């Protein structure tokens, strides 16, 4: 069923989204860490607004997830895969064409967002990088949206398992009807996809609960950052997201 963005369970993953703003104030917000200030100084143009908006969103999501003031929250240095404070949260960040998304949960996870109307040379990508099983049903279906769902699944899976694209795209195989098979048999993984604000958002996460219905993540679109990027609690916007699928990732055979 379509979901709304106004309730969530901290035991399940949560997806927080916001549209970024392009402006960066002359006086940077004092909540930035030294690492973040150094990283921002290396960027120019629209990437500065993208970076600052995503760091604002991380703090908003952590504050709401941990029930602590957002100005006290910050991620580890480097890639923001975990919280420094409050401790104990895993996270994953994605952004595309003006939309930022951060997934936060108690277990390892990965998120990828892409605009749903994106139409790359998907047949060529599938033939070069996907498994023969994936190529067979994707090329037969001839639907670029199916390809986009598979691609975001693989991106989210590699983020969740902390691996790069090179040599690893086939470690998750997506079969017809979105039967999922991964190479991590010692862990239980689930994945879900949803449509929100014209984007496809795909989440992969580790869980000990096999109940798919109980594990649906909350999806919350927040109002965009203010121009000064202050961390007053951001209000959720009244948006409806449409779930596409929810699957357990089985051991690869």
GROMACS .gro file of C-alpha atoms in nm:
model
  253
    1UNK     CA    1   0.000   0.000   0.000
    2UNK     CA    2   0.119   0.356  -0.058
    3UNK     CA    3   0.274   0.500   0.254
    4UNK     CA    4   0.281   0.839   0.414
    5UNK     CA    5   0.581   0.999   0.571
    6UNK     CA    6   0.463   1.074   0.924
    7UNK     CA    7   0.535   0.766   1.134
    8UNK     CA    8   0.826   0.530   1.167
    9UNK     CA    9   0.975   0.259   1.385
   10UNK     CA   10   1.339   0.314   1.494
   11UNK     CA   11   1.397  -0.063   1.476
   12UNK     CA   12   1.352  -0.058   1.097
   13UNK     CA   13   1.544   0.143   0.837
   14UNK     CA   14   1.431   0.496   0.762
   15UNK     CA   15   1.472   0.693   0.442
   16UNK     CA   16   1.497   1.070   0.468
   17UNK     CA   17   1.485   1.288   0.156
   18UNK     CA   18   1.498   1.655   0.072
   19UNK     CA   19   1.538   1.871  -0.235
   20UNK     CA   20   1.870   2.050  -0.220
   21UNK     CA   21   1.922   2.423  -0.253
   22UNK     CA   22   2.204   2.558  -0.467
   23UNK     CA   23   2.309   2.854  -0.253
   24UNK     CA   24   2.592   2.837  -0.001
   25UNK     CA   25   2.607   3.117   0.260
   26UNK     CA   26   2.920   3.328   0.295
   27UNK     CA   27   2.931   3.230   0.660
   28UNK     CA   28   2.931   2.851   0.674
   29UNK     CA   29   2.719   2.684   0.943
   30UNK     CA   30   2.911   2.620   1.262
   31UNK     CA   31   2.786   2.261   1.282
   32UNK     CA   32   3.020   2.147   1.006
   33UNK     CA   33   3.309   1.932   1.125
   34UNK     CA   34   3.667   2.012   1.028
   35UNK     CA   35   3.664   1.722   0.782
   36UNK     CA   36   3.344   1.853   0.620
   37UNK     CA   37   3.483   2.205   0.593
   38UNK     CA   38   3.794   2.072   0.419
   39UNK     CA   39   3.582   1.860   0.184
   40UNK     CA   40   3.353   2.152   0.099
   41UNK     CA   41   3.651   2.377   0.024
   42UNK     CA   42   3.758   2.136  -0.252
   43UNK     CA   43   3.424   2.166  -0.434
   44UNK     CA   44   3.288   2.435  -0.662
   45UNK     CA   45   2.967   2.523  -0.842
   46UNK     CA   46   2.647   2.326  -0.774
   47UNK     CA   47   2.842   2.053  -0.594
   48UNK     CA   48   2.887   2.285  -0.295
   49UNK     CA   49   2.512   2.321  -0.245
   50UNK     CA   50   2.466   1.947  -0.299
   51UNK     CA   51   2.728   1.865  -0.037
   52UNK     CA   52   2.599   2.111   0.222
   53UNK     CA   53   2.237   2.003   0.168
   54UNK     CA   54   2.329   1.637   0.213
   55UNK     CA   55   2.518   1.708   0.538
   56UNK     CA   56   2.219   1.905   0.665
   57UNK     CA   57   1.992   1.611   0.579
   58UNK     CA   58   2.220   1.364   0.759
   59UNK     CA   59   2.186   1.564   1.079
   60UNK     CA   60   1.811   1.600   1.044
   61UNK     CA   61   1.774   1.225   0.992
   62UNK     CA   62   2.006   1.132   1.278
   63UNK     CA   63   1.833   1.374   1.512
   64UNK     CA   64   1.491   1.231   1.436
   65UNK     CA   65   1.614   0.870   1.439
   66UNK     CA   66   1.799   0.907   1.770
   67UNK     CA   67   1.557   1.159   1.925
   68UNK     CA   68   1.837   1.406   1.993
   69UNK     CA   69   1.892   1.767   1.875
   70UNK     CA   70   2.012   1.775   1.515
   71UNK     CA   71   2.294   2.019   1.599
   72UNK     CA   72   2.454   1.751   1.817
   73UNK     CA   73   2.459   1.493   1.538
   74UNK     CA   74   2.739   1.422   1.293
   75UNK     CA   75   2.871   1.131   1.087
   76UNK     CA   76   3.212   0.968   1.087
   77UNK     CA   77   3.479   1.132   0.873
   78UNK     CA   78   3.518   1.006   0.518
   79UNK     CA   79   3.224   0.842   0.349
   80UNK     CA   80   2.925   0.886   0.583
   81UNK     CA   81   2.852   0.518   0.647
   82UNK     CA   82   2.793   0.548   1.023
   83UNK     CA   83   2.714   0.803   1.291
   84UNK     CA   84   2.977   0.949   1.520
   85UNK     CA   85   2.698   1.086   1.740
   86UNK     CA   86   2.455   0.951   1.835
   87UNK     CA   87   2.650   0.625   1.826
   88UNK     CA   88   2.521   0.302   1.679
   89UNK     CA   89   2.354   0.410   1.355
   90UNK     CA   90   2.446   0.283   1.010
   91UNK     CA   91   2.375   0.512   0.717
   92UNK     CA   92   2.401   0.548   0.341
   93UNK     CA   93   2.383   0.862   0.128
   94UNK     CA   94   2.269   0.916  -0.231
   95UNK     CA   95   2.186   1.219  -0.441
   96UNK     CA   96   2.073   1.274  -0.797
   97UNK     CA   97   1.949   1.574  -0.994
   98UNK     CA   98   1.855   1.789  -0.698
   99UNK     CA   99   1.727   1.522  -0.460
  100UNK     CA  100   1.922   1.403  -0.157
  101UNK     CA  101   1.846   1.081   0.029
  102UNK     CA  102   1.995   0.930   0.342
  103UNK     CA  103   1.900   0.589   0.482
  104UNK     CA  104   1.954   0.535   0.855
  105UNK     CA  105   1.911   0.214   1.051
  106UNK     CA  106   2.052  -0.013   1.320
  107UNK     CA  107   2.215  -0.252   1.068
  108UNK     CA  108   2.429  -0.216   0.752
  109UNK     CA  109   2.238  -0.071   0.457
  110UNK     CA  110   2.274   0.101   0.122
  111UNK     CA  111   2.050   0.337  -0.074
  112UNK     CA  112   2.047   0.459  -0.432
  113UNK     CA  113   1.817   0.715  -0.593
  114UNK     CA  114   1.775   0.787  -0.963
  115UNK     CA  115   1.521   0.993  -1.160
  116UNK     CA  116   1.260   0.754  -1.294
  117UNK     CA  117   1.264   0.907  -1.643
  118UNK     CA  118   1.636   0.844  -1.692
  119UNK     CA  119   1.697   0.653  -2.016
  120UNK     CA  120   2.066   0.573  -2.068
  121UNK     CA  121   2.201   0.327  -2.322
  122UNK     CA  122   2.078   0.060  -2.089
  123UNK     CA  123   2.098  -0.232  -2.333
  124UNK     CA  124   2.471  -0.176  -2.378
  125UNK     CA  125   2.528  -0.154  -2.004
  126UNK     CA  126   2.329  -0.472  -1.942
  127UNK     CA  127   2.519  -0.665  -2.211
  128UNK     CA  128   2.854  -0.559  -2.073
  129UNK     CA  129   2.803  -0.583  -1.696
  130UNK     CA  130   2.501  -0.800  -1.614
  131UNK     CA  131   2.478  -1.178  -1.583
  132UNK     CA  132   2.339  -1.389  -1.872
  133UNK     CA  133   2.022  -1.454  -1.668
  134UNK     CA  134   1.967  -1.081  -1.616
  135UNK     CA  135   2.036  -0.999  -1.979
  136UNK     CA  136   1.790  -1.261  -2.102
  137UNK     CA  137   1.484  -1.126  -1.922
  138UNK     CA  138   1.574  -0.758  -1.937
  139UNK     CA  139   1.639  -0.755  -2.311
  140UNK     CA  140   1.327  -0.962  -2.372
  141UNK     CA  141   1.113  -0.723  -2.166
  142UNK     CA  142   1.276  -0.423  -2.339
  143UNK     CA  143   1.171  -0.188  -2.058
  144UNK     CA  144   1.425   0.077  -1.947
  145UNK     CA  145   1.242   0.114  -1.615
  146UNK     CA  146   1.310  -0.252  -1.535
  147UNK     CA  147   1.677  -0.188  -1.606
  148UNK     CA  148   1.676   0.117  -1.378
  149UNK     CA  149   1.531  -0.088  -1.095
  150UNK     CA  150   1.799  -0.352  -1.140
  151UNK     CA  151   2.076  -0.093  -1.160
  152UNK     CA  152   1.970   0.085  -0.841
  153UNK     CA  153   1.942  -0.253  -0.669
  154UNK     CA  154   2.299  -0.335  -0.756
  155UNK     CA  155   2.422   0.010  -0.649
  156UNK     CA  156   2.240  -0.015  -0.314
  157UNK     CA  157   2.369  -0.371  -0.262
  158UNK     CA  158   2.731  -0.269  -0.319
  159UNK     CA  159   2.694   0.024  -0.080
  160UNK     CA  160   2.539  -0.202   0.186
  161UNK     CA  161   2.816  -0.460   0.150
  162UNK     CA  162   3.080  -0.183   0.120
  163UNK     CA  163   3.221  -0.276  -0.217
  164UNK     CA  164   3.292  -0.084  -0.533
  165UNK     CA  165   3.137  -0.142  -0.875
  166UNK     CA  166   3.449  -0.288  -1.038
  167UNK     CA  167   3.420  -0.665  -1.050
  168UNK     CA  168   3.123  -0.676  -0.814
  169UNK     CA  169   2.808  -0.597  -1.014
  170UNK     CA  170   2.723  -0.966  -1.050
  171UNK     CA  171   2.751  -1.042  -0.677
  172UNK     CA  172   2.377  -0.966  -0.671
  173UNK     CA  173   2.171  -1.133  -0.943
  174UNK     CA  174   1.824  -1.001  -1.018
  175UNK     CA  175   1.608  -1.261  -1.186
  176UNK     CA  176   1.267  -1.227  -1.347
  177UNK     CA  177   0.991  -1.103  -1.113
  178UNK     CA  178   1.269  -0.958  -0.898
  179UNK     CA  179   1.390  -1.275  -0.736
  180UNK     CA  180   1.714  -1.166  -0.572
  181UNK     CA  181   2.025  -1.378  -0.512
  182UNK     CA  182   2.336  -1.247  -0.338
  183UNK     CA  183   2.676  -1.377  -0.236
  184UNK     CA  184   2.638  -1.314   0.139
  185UNK     CA  185   2.481  -1.640   0.265
  186UNK     CA  186   2.589  -1.580   0.626
  187UNK     CA  187   2.369  -1.271   0.653
  188UNK     CA  188   2.002  -1.203   0.592
  189UNK     CA  189   1.937  -0.916   0.355
  190UNK     CA  190   1.620  -0.756   0.226
  191UNK     CA  191   1.557  -0.497  -0.041
  192UNK     CA  192   1.271  -0.270  -0.133
  193UNK     CA  193   1.204  -0.013  -0.400
  194UNK     CA  194   0.964   0.279  -0.401
  195UNK     CA  195   0.864   0.569  -0.624
  196UNK     CA  196   0.869   0.914  -0.465
  197UNK     CA  197   0.878   1.265  -0.611
  198UNK     CA  198   0.955   1.138  -0.961
  199UNK     CA  199   1.249   0.931  -0.838
  200UNK     CA  200   1.317   0.564  -0.785
  201UNK     CA  201   1.461   0.495  -0.438
  202UNK     CA  202   1.609   0.151  -0.368
  203UNK     CA  203   1.720   0.030  -0.028
  204UNK     CA  204   1.915  -0.283   0.069
  205UNK     CA  205   1.954  -0.363   0.438
  206UNK     CA  206   2.051  -0.636   0.678
  207UNK     CA  207   1.787  -0.769   0.917
  208UNK     CA  208   1.719  -1.052   1.157
  209UNK     CA  209   1.343  -1.024   1.106
  210UNK     CA  210   1.211  -1.229   0.810
  211UNK     CA  211   0.873  -1.050   0.818
  212UNK     CA  212   0.875  -0.833   0.506
  213UNK     CA  213   0.562  -0.641   0.605
  214UNK     CA  214   0.706  -0.548   0.945
  215UNK     CA  215   1.031  -0.432   0.789
  216UNK     CA  216   0.901  -0.171   0.546
  217UNK     CA  217   1.109   0.143   0.601
  218UNK     CA  218   0.952   0.477   0.673
  219UNK     CA  219   0.999   0.722   0.385
  220UNK     CA  220   0.998   1.090   0.480
  221UNK     CA  221   1.039   1.389   0.249
  222UNK     CA  222   1.153   1.690   0.451
  223UNK     CA  223   1.120   2.053   0.358
  224UNK     CA  224   1.438   2.185   0.188
  225UNK     CA  225   1.715   2.338   0.398
  226UNK     CA  226   1.679   2.707   0.483
  227UNK     CA  227   1.924   2.942   0.313
  228UNK     CA  228   2.141   2.963   0.624
  229UNK     CA  229   2.126   2.583   0.675
  230UNK     CA  230   2.015   2.621   1.033
  231UNK     CA  231   1.926   2.296   1.206
  232UNK     CA  232   1.586   2.382   1.347
  233UNK     CA  233   1.374   2.065   1.315
  234UNK     CA  234   1.263   2.034   0.952
  235UNK     CA  235   0.897   1.961   0.893
  236UNK     CA  236   0.793   1.663   0.681
  237UNK     CA  237   0.612   1.748   0.360
  238UNK     CA  238   0.283   1.579   0.288
  239UNK     CA  239   0.390   1.336   0.020
  240UNK     CA  240   0.284   0.983  -0.070
  241UNK     CA  241   0.534   0.725  -0.180
  242UNK     CA  242   0.443   0.422  -0.386
  243UNK     CA  243   0.605   0.089  -0.294
  244UNK     CA  244   0.719  -0.117  -0.593
  245UNK     CA  245   0.851  -0.439  -0.439
  246UNK     CA  246   0.996  -0.587  -0.119
  247UNK     CA  247   1.211  -0.898  -0.141
  248UNK     CA  248   1.441  -1.116   0.062
  249UNK     CA  249   1.784  -1.161  -0.095
  250UNK     CA  250   1.847  -1.536  -0.106
  251UNK     CA  251   2.182  -1.712  -0.103
  252UNK     CA  252   2.325  -1.719  -0.455
  253UNK     CA  253   2.314  -2.059  -0.624
   0.00000   0.00000   0.00000
